[in-house]
Short mmCIF file of C-alpha atoms in Angstrom, two decimals:
data_model
loop_
_atom_site.label_atom_id
_atom_site.label_comp_id
_atom_site.label_asym_id
_atom_site.label_seq_id
_atom_site.Cartn_x
_atom_site.Cartn_y
_atom_site.Cartn_z
CA UNK A 7 61.00 83.10 110.62
CA UNK A 8 57.60 83.63 109.18
CA UNK A 9 54.60 81.35 109.05
CA UNK A 10 55.40 78.26 106.96
CA UNK A 11 59.17 78.92 107.03
CA UNK A 12 61.36 75.87 106.96
CA UNK A 13 63.76 75.57 109.89
CA UNK A 14 66.31 72.99 110.97
CA UNK A 15 66.92 72.23 114.65
CA UNK A 16 69.84 70.52 116.26
CA UNK A 17 69.85 69.66 119.96
CA UNK A 18 72.99 68.45 121.72
CA UNK A 19 75.77 66.38 120.24
CA UNK A 20 78.56 67.52 117.97
CA UNK A 21 77.62 70.56 115.93
CA UNK A 22 79.32 73.41 114.15
CA UNK A 23 78.74 76.17 111.63
CA UNK A 24 81.15 76.06 108.70
CA UNK A 25 79.79 77.94 105.69
CA UNK A 26 81.80 77.61 102.51
CA UNK A 27 82.47 80.36 99.98
CA UNK A 28 79.65 80.37 97.47
CA UNK A 29 77.09 78.84 99.89
CA UNK A 30 73.84 80.81 100.02
CA UNK A 31 73.52 83.00 103.12
CA UNK A 32 71.61 81.53 106.05
CA UNK A 33 70.09 83.24 109.05
CA UNK A 34 70.96 81.50 112.32
CA UNK A 35 68.90 81.37 115.49
CA UNK A 36 71.02 80.09 118.37
CA UNK A 37 69.33 79.10 121.65
CA UNK A 38 71.36 78.53 124.81
CA UNK A 39 70.79 78.09 128.51
CA UNK A 40 73.43 78.43 131.21
CA UNK A 41 76.80 76.89 130.35
CA UNK A 42 75.30 75.59 127.09
CA UNK A 43 76.47 78.89 125.64
CA UNK A 44 80.04 77.60 125.20
CA UNK A 45 79.78 76.03 121.73
CA UNK A 46 77.34 78.69 120.54
CA UNK A 47 79.67 81.48 121.65
CA UNK A 48 82.37 79.85 119.52
CA UNK A 49 79.97 79.90 116.57
CA UNK A 50 79.27 83.61 117.21
CA UNK A 51 83.00 84.34 117.23
CA UNK A 52 83.38 82.47 113.94
CA UNK A 53 80.51 84.45 112.42
CA UNK A 54 82.09 87.70 113.63
CA UNK A 55 85.40 86.69 112.07
CA UNK A 56 83.67 85.96 108.76
CA UNK A 57 81.77 89.27 108.89
CA UNK A 58 85.04 91.06 109.59
CA UNK A 59 86.70 89.37 106.64
CA UNK A 60 83.69 90.15 104.48
CA UNK A 61 83.87 93.83 105.37
CA UNK A 62 87.57 93.75 104.51
CA UNK A 63 86.68 92.01 101.21
CA UNK A 64 89.10 89.21 102.04
CA UNK A 65 86.65 86.37 101.51
CA UNK A 66 83.71 85.29 99.41
CA UNK A 67 81.38 84.14 102.20
CA UNK A 68 77.82 85.38 102.00
CA UNK A 69 76.45 85.62 105.52
CA UNK A 70 72.99 86.13 106.89
CA UNK A 71 72.19 87.24 110.41
CA UNK A 72 72.78 85.50 113.74
CA UNK A 73 70.30 85.90 116.60
CA UNK A 74 71.19 84.46 120.01
CA UNK A 75 68.58 83.70 122.67
CA UNK A 76 70.38 83.04 125.93
CA UNK A 77 68.76 82.25 129.27
CA UNK A 78 70.10 81.95 132.81
CA UNK A 79 68.81 82.40 136.35
CA UNK A 80 70.41 85.81 136.80
CA UNK A 81 72.49 88.21 134.74
CA UNK A 82 75.54 87.24 136.78
CA UNK A 83 75.18 83.72 135.36
CA UNK A 84 75.15 84.92 131.74
CA UNK A 85 78.60 83.86 130.56
CA UNK A 86 80.40 85.97 127.94
CA UNK A 87 77.74 88.73 128.19
CA UNK A 88 80.26 91.56 127.78
CA UNK A 89 81.80 89.80 124.77
CA UNK A 90 78.38 89.22 123.22
CA UNK A 91 77.46 92.89 123.71
CA UNK A 92 80.75 93.79 122.02
CA UNK A 93 79.94 91.59 119.01
CA UNK A 94 76.51 93.21 118.74
CA UNK A 95 78.12 96.67 118.73
CA UNK A 96 80.76 95.66 116.21
CA UNK A 97 78.23 94.09 113.82
CA UNK A 98 74.90 95.90 114.32
CA UNK A 99 71.98 94.17 112.68
CA UNK A 100 74.16 91.17 111.81
CA UNK A 101 74.62 89.74 115.32
CA UNK A 102 71.87 90.28 117.89
CA UNK A 103 71.06 88.79 121.26
CA UNK A 104 68.16 88.58 123.64
CA UNK A 105 69.04 87.57 127.20
CA UNK A 106 66.36 86.02 129.40
CA UNK A 107 66.68 85.78 133.17
CA UNK A 108 64.33 83.69 135.28
CA UNK A 109 65.20 84.51 138.90
CA UNK A 110 66.70 88.02 138.90
CA UNK A 111 65.78 89.92 142.09
CA UNK A 112 68.32 92.75 141.88
CA UNK A 113 68.48 95.67 139.46
CA UNK A 114 69.75 94.81 135.96
CA UNK A 115 72.70 96.93 134.88
CA UNK A 116 71.92 99.70 132.41
CA UNK A 117 74.06 98.21 129.63
CA UNK A 118 72.11 94.93 129.67
CA UNK A 119 68.60 96.33 130.24
CA UNK A 120 67.67 96.80 126.55
CA UNK A 121 68.58 93.17 125.84
CA UNK A 122 67.06 91.41 128.88
CA UNK A 123 63.60 89.92 129.23
CA UNK A 124 62.15 87.96 132.13
CA UNK A 125 61.77 88.76 135.82
#
């Protein structure tokens, strides 16, 4: 976002991402903490499926980018982290993630280091 950008926020409740063919592309910012990642991980998988179809020219969806901000106490509590890293590798620049840990005292594994902020 840039200064004066319009954003929509949704906290809790029933939510989903279901773009229709012909809809203008939107850029998503997904924010999760702890087990709150579950519905957002499903959205990321859906986005990856649509990007995969788009690359195969099997659909007419126009997609923007998806950026996930995901926080937990330690990297061991980051659910689906390997899957998320895989999505980022499969769709570079289209799906990105920034992990934040608040109480990490041990060394962060090399694979996660470029994507982790916090203690």
